Structures are given as C-alpha cells and as structure tokens.
C-alpha cells in the first residue's frame, strides 16, 4: 500500500498487524550520459513495487535528496544534487520519530547508493542509521520516562534479545544489494550492473543511443548490459527484501 493513499482505518490495521513500513532512500546523481540521475532511488522503488504484489507492506513516499557527493562529477550540467549528512540527520530523526508516534514498530529504509561500504557506512546511510537510533531513544524516553532501560520492567531485556526481541529494530536501514550478492552480481556505478538493473526494472531510465557519449572509466561496461542480466540481480534483491521485510 502507498502511504499517501491510505485511510486511517488502514493505518490502524497496519499497526495492529505490524506490517513493514518502508522508505525508499536514495540520491539524484550523475550516472553517465546514458542513464537517469534517479537510478539509485528508482532501483529501490521498482523492486519494492514487485514485493508489494506478493506481501503486505507500506511504501512511504521516496526520499531522493541524499548525500550524492560530487565524487563522480561536478554538478554543473550533470544533475547531481548534494545534501550533506549533517542536514539529513535532523530531518531523518523527525521522520522516524513521527512514524513511531503514529504507532509503527517495523520501519525500514532501503538504500542503493555507496552501499559497497555499508558495514562502515557512508554519509546518507550513516545519517539515517544515526537518526533511527536517536528517534528510538527519544521516543522511549517520552513514553517510558528517563531510566526506562534500568527499570525492573526491563529485567528480561537480554533474554528478549536472544529471542529476537529488540526495540532498536523498530527502525532499520538496509542496503538494496546485500553483501551476499558480492561476486554473484556486478556492483558498479552506471556500468553493466546498474544499467542492467534499470533495463530490467525501469527501461525508460536508459537511453542506449548515448552509450558512446560516455567518457568515464566506470561506464565502460554499460554497453554490455542486458535486461536478462538485470533480472538475475532483481531476483537476488527480491530474496533479500523478503528476508528483511517481515511482519
């Protein structure tokens, strides 16, 4: 379900049944001359639309304005939009806090941007990860008061962890392509891997007539891309999303 189209009785049902509530998270960044600047976020949106057909999830309006950086190309004439991590964190905290206030406890942000370093983190995912933790602490202190963790009511905290119960899982940030895909599908920027994903998921975001206009080393494999290869990547991504987006 698309959150912006939901009615209050549907929102209450989602809360009661603990559906995953998912934020497509990404950037607007130069992806060569042949591909749309919204590729990273589009990959998340389009795969979530496929998951939406097979299970109950809520898809929040996507957030495109992450920290693209100018590492690939200067913004002039290329289209990259850079919003730094320090500006993202306050926004993300307010967003997550607001979702917790509504009653959601199964909140996920899915990102496809600089996630080859996801364990260490990069500006966009780090901003949202930190914001998620801050929002949870803030919410718990409001609802349960200071000292909530040290109260006797939390005596089974570690036992609950062992059973998979963890209040800090109320907000999670995940890469679209998990580490398990390394070596099984090409991870690149605007090369064969990403171009194939777009050919499979959103072909209107690729214009093959402009392959020859590329000059960057990172786009050299783009001309070898195919929808068939992209479908292999999509299948792996869907398996990953099925594992993390559960009620």
JSON list of C-alpha atoms in Angstrom, two decimals:
[
{"chain": "A", "resi": 1, "resn": "UNK", "atom": "CA", "xyz": [0.00, 0.00, 0.00]},
{"chain": "A", "resi": 2, "resn": "UNK", "atom": "CA", "xyz": [1.16, 3.53, -0.72]},
{"chain": "A", "resi": 3, "resn": "UNK", "atom": "CA", "xyz": [1.13, 5.51, 2.49]},
{"chain": "A", "resi": 4, "resn": "UNK", "atom": "CA", "xyz": [-0.09, 8.71, 0.89]},
{"chain": "A", "resi": 5, "resn": "UNK", "atom": "CA", "xyz": [-3.24, 6.89, -0.32]},
{"chain": "A", "resi": 6, "resn": "UNK", "atom": "CA", "xyz": [-4.08, 5.20, 2.97]},
{"chain": "A", "resi": 7, "resn": "UNK", "atom": "CA", "xyz": [-7.09, 5.92, 5.17]},
{"chain": "A", "resi": 8, "resn": "UNK", "atom": "CA", "xyz": [-6.90, 5.98, 8.98]},
{"chain": "A", "resi": 9, "resn": "UNK", "atom": "CA", "xyz": [-8.61, 2.59, 9.40]},
{"chain": "A", "resi": 10, "resn": "UNK", "atom": "CA", "xyz": [-5.98, 1.07, 7.09]},
{"chain": "A", "resi": 11, "resn": "UNK", "atom": "CA", "xyz": [-3.18, 2.67, 9.10]},
{"chain": "A", "resi": 12, "resn": "UNK", "atom": "CA", "xyz": [-4.62, 1.17, 12.30]},
{"chain": "A", "resi": 13, "resn": "UNK", "atom": "CA", "xyz": [-4.70, -2.25, 10.63]},
{"chain": "A", "resi": 14, "resn": "UNK", "atom": "CA", "xyz": [-1.04, -1.90, 9.64]},
{"chain": "A", "resi": 15, "resn": "UNK", "atom": "CA", "xyz": [-0.13, -1.02, 13.23]},
{"chain": "A", "resi": 16, "resn": "UNK", "atom": "CA", "xyz": [-2.10, -3.92, 14.66]},
{"chain": "A", "resi": 17, "resn": "UNK", "atom": "CA", "xyz": [-0.62, -6.44, 12.22]},
{"chain": "A", "resi": 18, "resn": "UNK", "atom": "CA", "xyz": [2.89, -4.92, 12.33]},
{"chain": "A", "resi": 19, "resn": "UNK", "atom": "CA", "xyz": [3.34, -4.60, 8.57]},
{"chain": "A", "resi": 20, "resn": "UNK", "atom": "CA", "xyz": [6.74, -3.42, 7.33]},
{"chain": "A", "resi": 21, "resn": "UNK", "atom": "CA", "xyz": [6.70, 0.33, 6.61]},
{"chain": "A", "resi": 22, "resn": "UNK", "atom": "CA", "xyz": [9.40, 1.05, 4.04]},
{"chain": "A", "resi": 23, "resn": "UNK", "atom": "CA", "xyz": [11.16, 4.24, 2.96]},
{"chain": "A", "resi": 24, "resn": "UNK", "atom": "CA", "xyz": [12.83, 4.11, -0.49]},
{"chain": "A", "resi": 25, "resn": "UNK", "atom": "CA", "xyz": [16.00, 6.10, 0.14]},
{"chain": "A", "resi": 26, "resn": "UNK", "atom": "CA", "xyz": [18.48, 7.40, -2.41]},
{"chain": "A", "resi": 27, "resn": "UNK", "atom": "CA", "xyz": [20.02, 10.30, -4.25]},
{"chain": "A", "resi": 28, "resn": "UNK", "atom": "CA", "xyz": [19.98, 12.23, -7.50]},
{"chain": "A", "resi": 29, "resn": "UNK", "atom": "CA", "xyz": [23.38, 11.63, -9.07]},
{"chain": "A", "resi": 30, "resn": "UNK", "atom": "CA", "xyz": [25.11, 11.59, -12.43]},
{"chain": "A", "resi": 31, "resn": "UNK", "atom": "CA", "xyz": [25.02, 8.07, -13.86]},
{"chain": "A", "resi": 32, "resn": "UNK", "atom": "CA", "xyz": [26.76, 8.59, -17.14]},
{"chain": "A", "resi": 33, "resn": "UNK", "atom": "CA", "xyz": [25.28, 10.03, -20.30]},
{"chain": "A", "resi": 34, "resn": "UNK", "atom": "CA", "xyz": [23.04, 7.02, -20.85]},
{"chain": "A", "resi": 35, "resn": "UNK", "atom": "CA", "xyz": [21.12, 6.75, -17.58]},
{"chain": "A", "resi": 36, "resn": "UNK", "atom": "CA", "xyz": [18.71, 8.77, -15.44]},
{"chain": "A", "resi": 37, "resn": "UNK", "atom": "CA", "xyz": [20.05, 10.63, -12.41]},
{"chain": "A", "resi": 38, "resn": "UNK", "atom": "CA", "xyz": [17.47, 8.97, -10.15]},
{"chain": "A", "resi": 39, "resn": "UNK", "atom": "CA", "xyz": [18.79, 5.46, -10.81]},
{"chain": "A", "resi": 40, "resn": "UNK", "atom": "CA", "xyz": [19.71, 4.65, -7.21]},
{"chain": "A", "resi": 41, "resn": "UNK", "atom": "CA", "xyz": [16.30, 5.51, -5.82]},
{"chain": "A", "resi": 42, "resn": "UNK", "atom": "CA", "xyz": [14.40, 4.09, -8.79]},
{"chain": "A", "resi": 43, "resn": "UNK", "atom": "CA", "xyz": [16.05, 0.70, -8.23]},
{"chain": "A", "resi": 44, "resn": "UNK", "atom": "CA", "xyz": [14.65, 0.67, -4.68]},
{"chain": "A", "resi": 45, "resn": "UNK", "atom": "CA", "xyz": [11.19, 1.87, -5.68]},
{"chain": "A", "resi": 46, "resn": "UNK", "atom": "CA", "xyz": [10.79, -0.60, -8.54]},
{"chain": "A", "resi": 47, "resn": "UNK", "atom": "CA", "xyz": [11.88, -3.64, -6.52]},
{"chain": "A", "resi": 48, "resn": "UNK", "atom": "CA", "xyz": [9.60, -2.64, -3.65]},
{"chain": "A", "resi": 49, "resn": "UNK", "atom": "CA", "xyz": [6.72, -2.43, -6.12]},
{"chain": "A", "resi": 50, "resn": "UNK", "atom": "CA", "xyz": [7.40, -6.06, -7.01]},
{"chain": "A", "resi": 51, "resn": "UNK", "atom": "CA", "xyz": [7.48, -7.09, -3.35]},
{"chain": "A", "resi": 52, "resn": "UNK", "atom": "CA", "xyz": [4.24, -5.17, -2.79]},
{"chain": "A", "resi": 53, "resn": "UNK", "atom": "CA", "xyz": [2.49, -7.56, -5.18]},
{"chain": "A", "resi": 54, "resn": "UNK", "atom": "CA", "xyz": [3.26, -10.58, -3.03]},
{"chain": "A", "resi": 55, "resn": "UNK", "atom": "CA", "xyz": [3.10, -9.41, 0.60]},
{"chain": "A", "resi": 56, "resn": "UNK", "atom": "CA", "xyz": [1.67, -6.76, 2.87]},
{"chain": "A", "resi": 57, "resn": "UNK", "atom": "CA", "xyz": [3.95, -3.73, 3.08]},
{"chain": "A", "resi": 58, "resn": "UNK", "atom": "CA", "xyz": [3.52, 0.03, 3.23]},
{"chain": "A", "resi": 59, "resn": "UNK", "atom": "CA", "xyz": [5.68, 2.08, 0.86]},
{"chain": "A", "resi": 60, "resn": "UNK", "atom": "CA", "xyz": [6.37, 5.61, 2.06]},
{"chain": "A", "resi": 61, "resn": "UNK", "atom": "CA", "xyz": [6.88, 8.43, -0.45]},
{"chain": "A", "resi": 62, "resn": "UNK", "atom": "CA", "xyz": [10.51, 8.06, -1.64]},
{"chain": "A", "resi": 63, "resn": "UNK", "atom": "CA", "xyz": [13.27, 10.35, -0.45]},
{"chain": "A", "resi": 64, "resn": "UNK", "atom": "CA", "xyz": [15.64, 11.31, -3.29]},
{"chain": "A", "resi": 65, "resn": "UNK", "atom": "CA", "xyz": [17.66, 14.09, -1.66]},
{"chain": "A", "resi": 66, "resn": "UNK", "atom": "CA", "xyz": [20.52, 12.20, -0.04]},
{"chain": "A", "resi": 67, "resn": "UNK", "atom": "CA", "xyz": [24.24, 12.90, 0.02]},
{"chain": "A", "resi": 68, "resn": "UNK", "atom": "CA", "xyz": [25.13, 12.21, -3.59]},
{"chain": "A", "resi": 69, "resn": "UNK", "atom": "CA", "xyz": [28.56, 13.89, -3.27]},
{"chain": "A", "resi": 70, "resn": "UNK", "atom": "CA", "xyz": [30.44, 15.29, -6.24]},
{"chain": "A", "resi": 71, "resn": "UNK", "atom": "CA", "xyz": [32.87, 12.36, -6.34]},
{"chain": "A", "resi": 72, "resn": "UNK", "atom": "CA", "xyz": [31.61, 11.18, -9.74]},
{"chain": "A", "resi": 73, "resn": "UNK", "atom": "CA", "xyz": [31.13, 14.53, -11.46]},
{"chain": "A", "resi": 74, "resn": "UNK", "atom": "CA", "xyz": [30.69, 18.20, -10.69]},
{"chain": "A", "resi": 75, "resn": "UNK", "atom": "CA", "xyz": [27.01, 19.18, -10.60]},
{"chain": "A", "resi": 76, "resn": "UNK", "atom": "CA", "xyz": [27.13, 21.76, -13.39]},
{"chain": "A", "resi": 77, "resn": "UNK", "atom": "CA", "xyz": [25.29, 20.23, -16.32]},
{"chain": "A", "resi": 78, "resn": "UNK", "atom": "CA", "xyz": [25.44, 16.71, -14.82]},
{"chain": "A", "resi": 79, "resn": "UNK", "atom": "CA", "xyz": [22.45, 16.87, -12.47]},
{"chain": "A", "resi": 80, "resn": "UNK", "atom": "CA", "xyz": [23.90, 15.63, -9.17]},
{"chain": "A", "resi": 81, "resn": "UNK", "atom": "CA", "xyz": [22.12, 17.09, -6.11]},
{"chain": "A", "resi": 82, "resn": "UNK", "atom": "CA", "xyz": [24.17, 17.05, -2.90]},
{"chain": "A", "resi": 83, "resn": "UNK", "atom": "CA", "xyz": [22.57, 17.36, 0.53]},
{"chain": "A", "resi": 84, "resn": "UNK", "atom": "CA", "xyz": [25.12, 16.63, 3.24]},
{"chain": "A", "resi": 85, "resn": "UNK", "atom": "CA", "xyz": [24.77, 14.20, 6.11]},
{"chain": "A", "resi": 86, "resn": "UNK", "atom": "CA", "xyz": [24.60, 16.92, 8.80]},
{"chain": "A", "resi": 87, "resn": "UNK", "atom": "CA", "xyz": [21.48, 18.30, 7.11]},
{"chain": "A", "resi": 88, "resn": "UNK", "atom": "CA", "xyz": [19.96, 14.86, 6.59]},
{"chain": "A", "resi": 89, "resn": "UNK", "atom": "CA", "xyz": [20.20, 13.64, 10.20]},
{"chain": "A", "resi": 90, "resn": "UNK", "atom": "CA", "xyz": [17.74, 16.13, 11.78]},
{"chain": "A", "resi": 91, "resn": "UNK", "atom": "CA", "xyz": [15.22, 15.52, 9.00]},
{"chain": "A", "resi": 92, "resn": "UNK", "atom": "CA", "xyz": [15.53, 11.75, 9.29]},
{"chain": "A", "resi": 93, "resn": "UNK", "atom": "CA", "xyz": [15.19, 11.83, 13.08]},
{"chain": "A", "resi": 94, "resn": "UNK", "atom": "CA", "xyz": [11.99, 13.84, 12.84]},
{"chain": "A", "resi": 95, "resn": "UNK", "atom": "CA", "xyz": [10.64, 11.50, 10.17]},
{"chain": "A", "resi": 96, "resn": "UNK", "atom": "CA", "xyz": [11.37, 8.34, 12.16]},
{"chain": "A", "resi": 97, "resn": "UNK", "atom": "CA", "xyz": [10.11, 9.89, 15.40]},
{"chain": "A", "resi": 98, "resn": "UNK", "atom": "CA", "xyz": [6.88, 10.85, 13.66]},
{"chain": "A", "resi": 99, "resn": "UNK", "atom": "CA", "xyz": [6.40, 7.32, 12.35]},
{"chain": "A", "resi": 100, "resn": "UNK", "atom": "CA", "xyz": [6.97, 5.89, 15.84]},
{"chain": "A", "resi": 101, "resn": "UNK", "atom": "CA", "xyz": [4.41, 8.34, 17.24]},
{"chain": "A", "resi": 102, "resn": "UNK", "atom": "CA", "xyz": [1.86, 7.04, 14.74]},
{"chain": "A", "resi": 103, "resn": "UNK", "atom": "CA", "xyz": [2.41, 3.55, 16.11]},
{"chain": "A", "resi": 104, "resn": "UNK", "atom": "CA", "xyz": [4.67, 1.84, 13.58]},
{"chain": "A", "resi": 105, "resn": "UNK", "atom": "CA", "xyz": [7.26, -0.57, 15.01]},
{"chain": "A", "resi": 106, "resn": "UNK", "atom": "CA", "xyz": [8.53, -2.19, 11.81]},
{"chain": "A", "resi": 107, "resn": "UNK", "atom": "CA", "xyz": [10.17, 0.68, 9.95]},
{"chain": "A", "resi": 108, "resn": "UNK", "atom": "CA", "xyz": [12.79, 0.17, 7.25]},
{"chain": "A", "resi": 109, "resn": "UNK", "atom": "CA", "xyz": [14.80, 2.44, 4.96]},
{"chain": "A", "resi": 110, "resn": "UNK", "atom": "CA", "xyz": [16.24, 0.76, 1.87]},
{"chain": "A", "resi": 111, "resn": "UNK", "atom": "CA", "xyz": [19.14, 2.47, 0.10]},
{"chain": "A", "resi": 112, "resn": "UNK", "atom": "CA", "xyz": [21.15, 1.88, -3.05]},
{"chain": "A", "resi": 113, "resn": "UNK", "atom": "CA", "xyz": [23.99, 4.41, -3.01]},
{"chain": "A", "resi": 114, "resn": "UNK", "atom": "CA", "xyz": [27.61, 3.85, -2.00]},
{"chain": "A", "resi": 115, "resn": "UNK", "atom": "CA", "xyz": [26.48, 0.68, -0.22]},
{"chain": "A", "resi": 116, "resn": "UNK", "atom": "CA", "xyz": [29.57, -1.33, -1.16]},
{"chain": "A", "resi": 117, "resn": "UNK", "atom": "CA", "xyz": [30.87, 0.16, 2.12]},
{"chain": "A", "resi": 118, "resn": "UNK", "atom": "CA", "xyz": [27.66, -0.41, 4.06]},
{"chain": "A", "resi": 119, "resn": "UNK", "atom": "CA", "xyz": [29.27, -2.04, 7.11]},
{"chain": "A", "resi": 120, "resn": "UNK", "atom": "CA", "xyz": [31.46, 1.03, 7.65]},
{"chain": "A", "resi": 121, "resn": "UNK", "atom": "CA", "xyz": [28.80, 3.40, 6.36]},
{"chain": "A", "resi": 122, "resn": "UNK", "atom": "CA", "xyz": [28.70, 6.37, 4.01]},
{"chain": "A", "resi": 123, "resn": "UNK", "atom": "CA", "xyz": [27.09, 9.80, 4.56]},
{"chain": "A", "resi": 124, "resn": "UNK", "atom": "CA", "xyz": [23.49, 9.05, 3.59]},
{"chain": "A", "resi": 125, "resn": "UNK", "atom": "CA", "xyz": [23.07, 5.68, 5.27]},
{"chain": "A", "resi": 126, "resn": "UNK", "atom": "CA", "xyz": [25.03, 6.82, 8.34]},
{"chain": "A", "resi": 127, "resn": "UNK", "atom": "CA", "xyz": [22.78, 9.87, 8.71]},
{"chain": "A", "resi": 128, "resn": "UNK", "atom": "CA", "xyz": [19.64, 7.72, 8.61]},
{"chain": "A", "resi": 129, "resn": "UNK", "atom": "CA", "xyz": [21.10, 4.98, 10.84]},
{"chain": "A", "resi": 130, "resn": "UNK", "atom": "CA", "xyz": [22.05, 7.51, 13.50]},
{"chain": "A", "resi": 131, "resn": "UNK", "atom": "CA", "xyz": [18.71, 9.26, 13.16]},
{"chain": "A", "resi": 132, "resn": "UNK", "atom": "CA", "xyz": [16.87, 5.98, 13.66]},
{"chain": "A", "resi": 133, "resn": "UNK", "atom": "CA", "xyz": [18.70, 5.33, 16.93]},
{"chain": "A", "resi": 134, "resn": "UNK", "atom": "CA", "xyz": [18.16, 8.89, 18.12]},
{"chain": "A", "resi": 135, "resn": "UNK", "atom": "CA", "xyz": [14.46, 8.73, 17.31]},
{"chain": "A", "resi": 136, "resn": "UNK", "atom": "CA", "xyz": [14.03, 5.47, 19.22]},
{"chain": "A", "resi": 137, "resn": "UNK", "atom": "CA", "xyz": [15.83, 6.77, 22.33]},
{"chain": "A", "resi": 138, "resn": "UNK", "atom": "CA", "xyz": [13.82, 9.98, 22.18]},
{"chain": "A", "resi": 139, "resn": "UNK", "atom": "CA", "xyz": [10.53, 8.12, 21.76]},
{"chain": "A", "resi": 140, "resn": "UNK", "atom": "CA", "xyz": [11.23, 5.65, 24.58]},
{"chain": "A", "resi": 141, "resn": "UNK", "atom": "CA", "xyz": [12.21, 8.41, 26.99]},
{"chain": "A", "resi": 142, "resn": "UNK", "atom": "CA", "xyz": [9.00, 10.25, 26.17]},
{"chain": "A", "resi": 143, "resn": "UNK", "atom": "CA", "xyz": [6.80, 7.17, 26.53]},
{"chain": "A", "resi": 144, "resn": "UNK", "atom": "CA", "xyz": [8.54, 5.37, 29.40]},
{"chain": "A", "resi": 145, "resn": "UNK", "atom": "CA", "xyz": [10.44, 8.14, 31.14]},
{"chain": "A", "resi": 146, "resn": "UNK", "atom": "CA", "xyz": [14.10, 8.52, 31.95]},
{"chain": "A", "resi": 147, "resn": "UNK", "atom": "CA", "xyz": [15.63, 5.37, 33.37]},
{"chain": "A", "resi": 148, "resn": "UNK", "atom": "CA", "xyz": [13.35, 3.19, 31.25]},
{"chain": "A", "resi": 149, "resn": "UNK", "atom": "CA", "xyz": [16.10, 0.70, 30.41]},
{"chain": "A", "resi": 150, "resn": "UNK", "atom": "CA", "xyz": [17.24, 0.38, 34.02]},
{"chain": "A", "resi": 151, "resn": "UNK", "atom": "CA", "xyz": [13.75, -0.24, 35.39]},
{"chain": "A", "resi": 152, "resn": "UNK", "atom": "CA", "xyz": [12.75, -3.66, 36.68]},
{"chain": "A", "resi": 153, "resn": "UNK", "atom": "CA", "xyz": [10.27, -3.92, 33.82]},
{"chain": "A", "resi": 154, "resn": "UNK", "atom": "CA", "xyz": [13.27, -4.37, 31.51]},
{"chain": "A", "resi": 155, "resn": "UNK", "atom": "CA", "xyz": [14.84, -7.21, 33.50]},
{"chain": "A", "resi": 156, "resn": "UNK", "atom": "CA", "xyz": [14.32, -9.61, 30.60]},
{"chain": "A", "resi": 157, "resn": "UNK", "atom": "CA", "xyz": [15.97, -7.27, 28.06]},
{"chain": "A", "resi": 158, "resn": "UNK", "atom": "CA", "xyz": [18.86, -9.59, 27.21]},
{"chain": "A", "resi": 159, "resn": "UNK", "atom": "CA", "xyz": [16.65, -12.68, 27.23]},
{"chain": "A", "resi": 160, "resn": "UNK", "atom": "CA", "xyz": [14.39, -10.89, 24.78]},
{"chain": "A", "resi": 161, "resn": "UNK", "atom": "CA", "xyz": [17.38, -10.17, 22.56]},
{"chain": "A", "resi": 162, "resn": "UNK", "atom": "CA", "xyz": [18.15, -13.87, 22.43]},
{"chain": "A", "resi": 163, "resn": "UNK", "atom": "CA", "xyz": [14.62, -14.45, 21.14]},
{"chain": "A", "resi": 164, "resn": "UNK", "atom": "CA", "xyz": [14.86, -11.69, 18.55]},
{"chain": "A", "resi": 165, "resn": "UNK", "atom": "CA", "xyz": [13.04, -9.00, 20.52]},
{"chain": "A", "resi": 166, "resn": "UNK", "atom": "CA", "xyz": [14.81, -5.65, 20.27]},
{"chain": "A", "resi": 167, "resn": "UNK", "atom": "CA", "xyz": [13.31, -2.18, 20.46]},
{"chain": "A", "resi": 168, "resn": "UNK", "atom": "CA", "xyz": [16.20, -0.91, 18.38]},
{"chain": "A", "resi": 169, "resn": "UNK", "atom": "CA", "xyz": [14.92, -2.98, 15.47]},
{"chain": "A", "resi": 170, "resn": "UNK", "atom": "CA", "xyz": [11.90, -0.70, 15.28]},
{"chain": "A", "resi": 171, "resn": "UNK", "atom": "CA", "xyz": [13.88, 1.38, 12.76]},
{"chain": "A", "resi": 172, "resn": "UNK", "atom": "CA", "xyz": [16.40, -0.29, 10.46]},
{"chain": "A", "resi": 173, "resn": "UNK", "atom": "CA", "xyz": [18.42, 0.80, 7.42]},
{"chain": "A", "resi": 174, "resn": "UNK", "atom": "CA", "xyz": [19.39, -1.78, 4.79]},
{"chain": "A", "resi": 175, "resn": "UNK", "atom": "CA", "xyz": [21.29, -1.83, 1.50]},
{"chain": "A", "resi": 176, "resn": "UNK", "atom": "CA", "xyz": [19.26, -2.84, -1.54]},
{"chain": "A", "resi": 177, "resn": "UNK", "atom": "CA", "xyz": [22.06, -5.19, -2.57]},
{"chain": "A", "resi": 178, "resn": "UNK", "atom": "CA", "xyz": [23.35, -7.14, 0.45]},
{"chain": "A", "resi": 179, "resn": "UNK", "atom": "CA", "xyz": [26.95, -8.29, 0.91]},
{"chain": "A", "resi": 180, "resn": "UNK", "atom": "CA", "xyz": [25.84, -11.81, -0.02]},
{"chain": "A", "resi": 181, "resn": "UNK", "atom": "CA", "xyz": [25.47, -10.60, -3.63]},
{"chain": "A", "resi": 182, "resn": "UNK", "atom": "CA", "xyz": [29.18, -9.73, -3.86]},
{"chain": "A", "resi": 183, "resn": "UNK", "atom": "CA", "xyz": [30.77, -11.78, -6.61]},
{"chain": "A", "resi": 184, "resn": "UNK", "atom": "CA", "xyz": [27.39, -13.03, -7.81]},
{"chain": "A", "resi": 185, "resn": "UNK", "atom": "CA", "xyz": [26.20, -9.84, -9.47]},
{"chain": "A", "resi": 186, "resn": "UNK", "atom": "CA", "xyz": [28.30, -6.88, -10.64]},
{"chain": "A", "resi": 187, "resn": "UNK", "atom": "CA", "xyz": [28.29, -3.96, -8.20]},
{"chain": "A", "resi": 188, "resn": "UNK", "atom": "CA", "xyz": [29.24, -0.80, -10.04]},
{"chain": "A", "resi": 189, "resn": "UNK", "atom": "CA", "xyz": [28.26, 2.76, -10.81]},
{"chain": "A", "resi": 190, "resn": "UNK", "atom": "CA", "xyz": [26.48, 3.21, -14.14]},
{"chain": "A", "resi": 191, "resn": "UNK", "atom": "CA", "xyz": [28.27, 0.18, -15.58]},
{"chain": "A", "resi": 192, "resn": "UNK", "atom": "CA", "xyz": [26.98, -3.21, -16.63]},
{"chain": "A", "resi": 193, "resn": "UNK", "atom": "CA", "xyz": [25.41, -3.98, -13.24]},
{"chain": "A", "resi": 194, "resn": "UNK", "atom": "CA", "xyz": [23.37, -0.86, -12.62]},
{"chain": "A", "resi": 195, "resn": "UNK", "atom": "CA", "xyz": [22.48, -0.39, -16.27]},
{"chain": "A", "resi": 196, "resn": "UNK", "atom": "CA", "xyz": [21.20, -3.97, -16.43]},
{"chain": "A", "resi": 197, "resn": "UNK", "atom": "CA", "xyz": [19.08, -3.39, -13.31]},
{"chain": "A", "resi": 198, "resn": "UNK", "atom": "CA", "xyz": [17.46, -0.38, -14.95]},
{"chain": "A", "resi": 199, "resn": "UNK", "atom": "CA", "xyz": [16.87, -2.27, -18.20]},
{"chain": "A", "resi": 200, "resn": "UNK", "atom": "CA", "xyz": [15.03, -4.89, -16.18]},
{"chain": "A", "resi": 201, "resn": "UNK", "atom": "CA", "xyz": [13.19, -2.60, -13.78]},
{"chain": "A", "resi": 202, "resn": "UNK", "atom": "CA", "xyz": [12.77, 0.78, -15.48]},
{"chain": "A", "resi": 203, "resn": "UNK", "atom": "CA", "xyz": [13.94, 0.68, -19.12]},
{"chain": "A", "resi": 204, "resn": "UNK", "atom": "CA", "xyz": [12.76, 4.24, -19.73]},
{"chain": "A", "resi": 205, "resn": "UNK", "atom": "CA", "xyz": [15.65, 5.35, -17.48]},
{"chain": "A", "resi": 206, "resn": "UNK", "atom": "CA", "xyz": [18.22, 4.11, -20.02]},
{"chain": "A", "resi": 207, "resn": "UNK", "atom": "CA", "xyz": [18.97, 5.54, -23.46]},
{"chain": "A", "resi": 208, "resn": "UNK", "atom": "CA", "xyz": [21.31, 3.17, -25.29]},
{"chain": "A", "resi": 209, "resn": "UNK", "atom": "CA", "xyz": [21.92, 5.77, -28.01]},
{"chain": "A", "resi": 210, "resn": "UNK", "atom": "CA", "xyz": [24.11, 7.66, -25.53]},
{"chain": "A", "resi": 211, "resn": "UNK", "atom": "CA", "xyz": [26.46, 4.82, -24.56]},
{"chain": "A", "resi": 212, "resn": "UNK", "atom": "CA", "xyz": [29.04, 6.24, -26.97]},
{"chain": "A", "resi": 213, "resn": "UNK", "atom": "CA", "xyz": [28.90, 9.63, -25.25]},
{"chain": "A", "resi": 214, "resn": "UNK", "atom": "CA", "xyz": [30.34, 8.25, -22.02]},
{"chain": "A", "resi": 215, "resn": "UNK", "atom": "CA", "xyz": [33.96, 9.01, -21.17]},
{"chain": "A", "resi": 216, "resn": "UNK", "atom": "CA", "xyz": [34.24, 7.82, -17.55]},
{"chain": "A", "resi": 217, "resn": "UNK", "atom": "CA", "xyz": [36.01, 4.57, -16.72]},
{"chain": "A", "resi": 218, "resn": "UNK", "atom": "CA", "xyz": [33.07, 3.48, -14.59]},
{"chain": "A", "resi": 219, "resn": "UNK", "atom": "CA", "xyz": [30.67, 3.42, -17.55]},
{"chain": "A", "resi": 220, "resn": "UNK", "atom": "CA", "xyz": [32.79, 1.25, -19.85]},
{"chain": "A", "resi": 221, "resn": "UNK", "atom": "CA", "xyz": [30.73, -1.89, -19.18]},
{"chain": "A", "resi": 222, "resn": "UNK", "atom": "CA", "xyz": [27.38, -0.20, -19.73]},
{"chain": "A", "resi": 223, "resn": "UNK", "atom": "CA", "xyz": [27.13, -1.16, -23.40]},
{"chain": "A", "resi": 224, "resn": "UNK", "atom": "CA", "xyz": [27.28, -4.83, -22.37]},
{"chain": "A", "resi": 225, "resn": "UNK", "atom": "CA", "xyz": [24.25, -4.51, -20.11]},
{"chain": "A", "resi": 226, "resn": "UNK", "atom": "CA", "xyz": [21.08, -6.50, -20.70]},
{"chain": "A", "resi": 227, "resn": "UNK", "atom": "CA", "xyz": [17.66, -6.91, -19.18]},
{"chain": "A", "resi": 228, "resn": "UNK", "atom": "CA", "xyz": [18.42, -10.61, -18.80]},
{"chain": "A", "resi": 229, "resn": "UNK", "atom": "CA", "xyz": [21.38, -9.91, -16.53]},
{"chain": "A", "resi": 230, "resn": "UNK", "atom": "CA", "xyz": [19.32, -7.32, -14.67]},
{"chain": "A", "resi": 231, "resn": "UNK", "atom": "CA", "xyz": [16.61, -9.90, -13.95]},
{"chain": "A", "resi": 232, "resn": "UNK", "atom": "CA", "xyz": [19.20, -12.10, -12.26]},
{"chain": "A", "resi": 233, "resn": "UNK", "atom": "CA", "xyz": [20.12, -9.20, -9.99]},
{"chain": "A", "resi": 234, "resn": "UNK", "atom": "CA", "xyz": [16.47, -8.38, -9.34]},
{"chain": "A", "resi": 235, "resn": "UNK", "atom": "CA", "xyz": [15.79, -11.97, -8.25]},
{"chain": "A", "resi": 236, "resn": "UNK", "atom": "CA", "xyz": [18.64, -11.78, -5.72]},
{"chain": "A", "resi": 237, "resn": "UNK", "atom": "CA", "xyz": [17.40, -8.43, -4.42]},
{"chain": "A", "resi": 238, "resn": "UNK", "atom": "CA", "xyz": [13.86, -9.76, -4.02]},
{"chain": "A", "resi": 239, "resn": "UNK", "atom": "CA", "xyz": [15.13, -12.70, -1.95]},
{"chain": "A", "resi": 240, "resn": "UNK", "atom": "CA", "xyz": [16.95, -10.21, 0.26]},
{"chain": "A", "resi": 241, "resn": "UNK", "atom": "CA", "xyz": [13.88, -7.99, 0.66]},
{"chain": "A", "resi": 242, "resn": "UNK", "atom": "CA", "xyz": [11.70, -11.00, 1.50]},
{"chain": "A", "resi": 243, "resn": "UNK", "atom": "CA", "xyz": [14.06, -11.90, 4.33]},
{"chain": "A", "resi": 244, "resn": "UNK", "atom": "CA", "xyz": [14.10, -8.44, 5.93]},
{"chain": "A", "resi": 245, "resn": "UNK", "atom": "CA", "xyz": [10.54, -7.22, 5.33]},
{"chain": "A", "resi": 246, "resn": "UNK", "atom": "CA", "xyz": [8.50, -9.48, 7.55]},
{"chain": "A", "resi": 247, "resn": "UNK", "atom": "CA", "xyz": [5.64, -8.73, 9.91]}
]
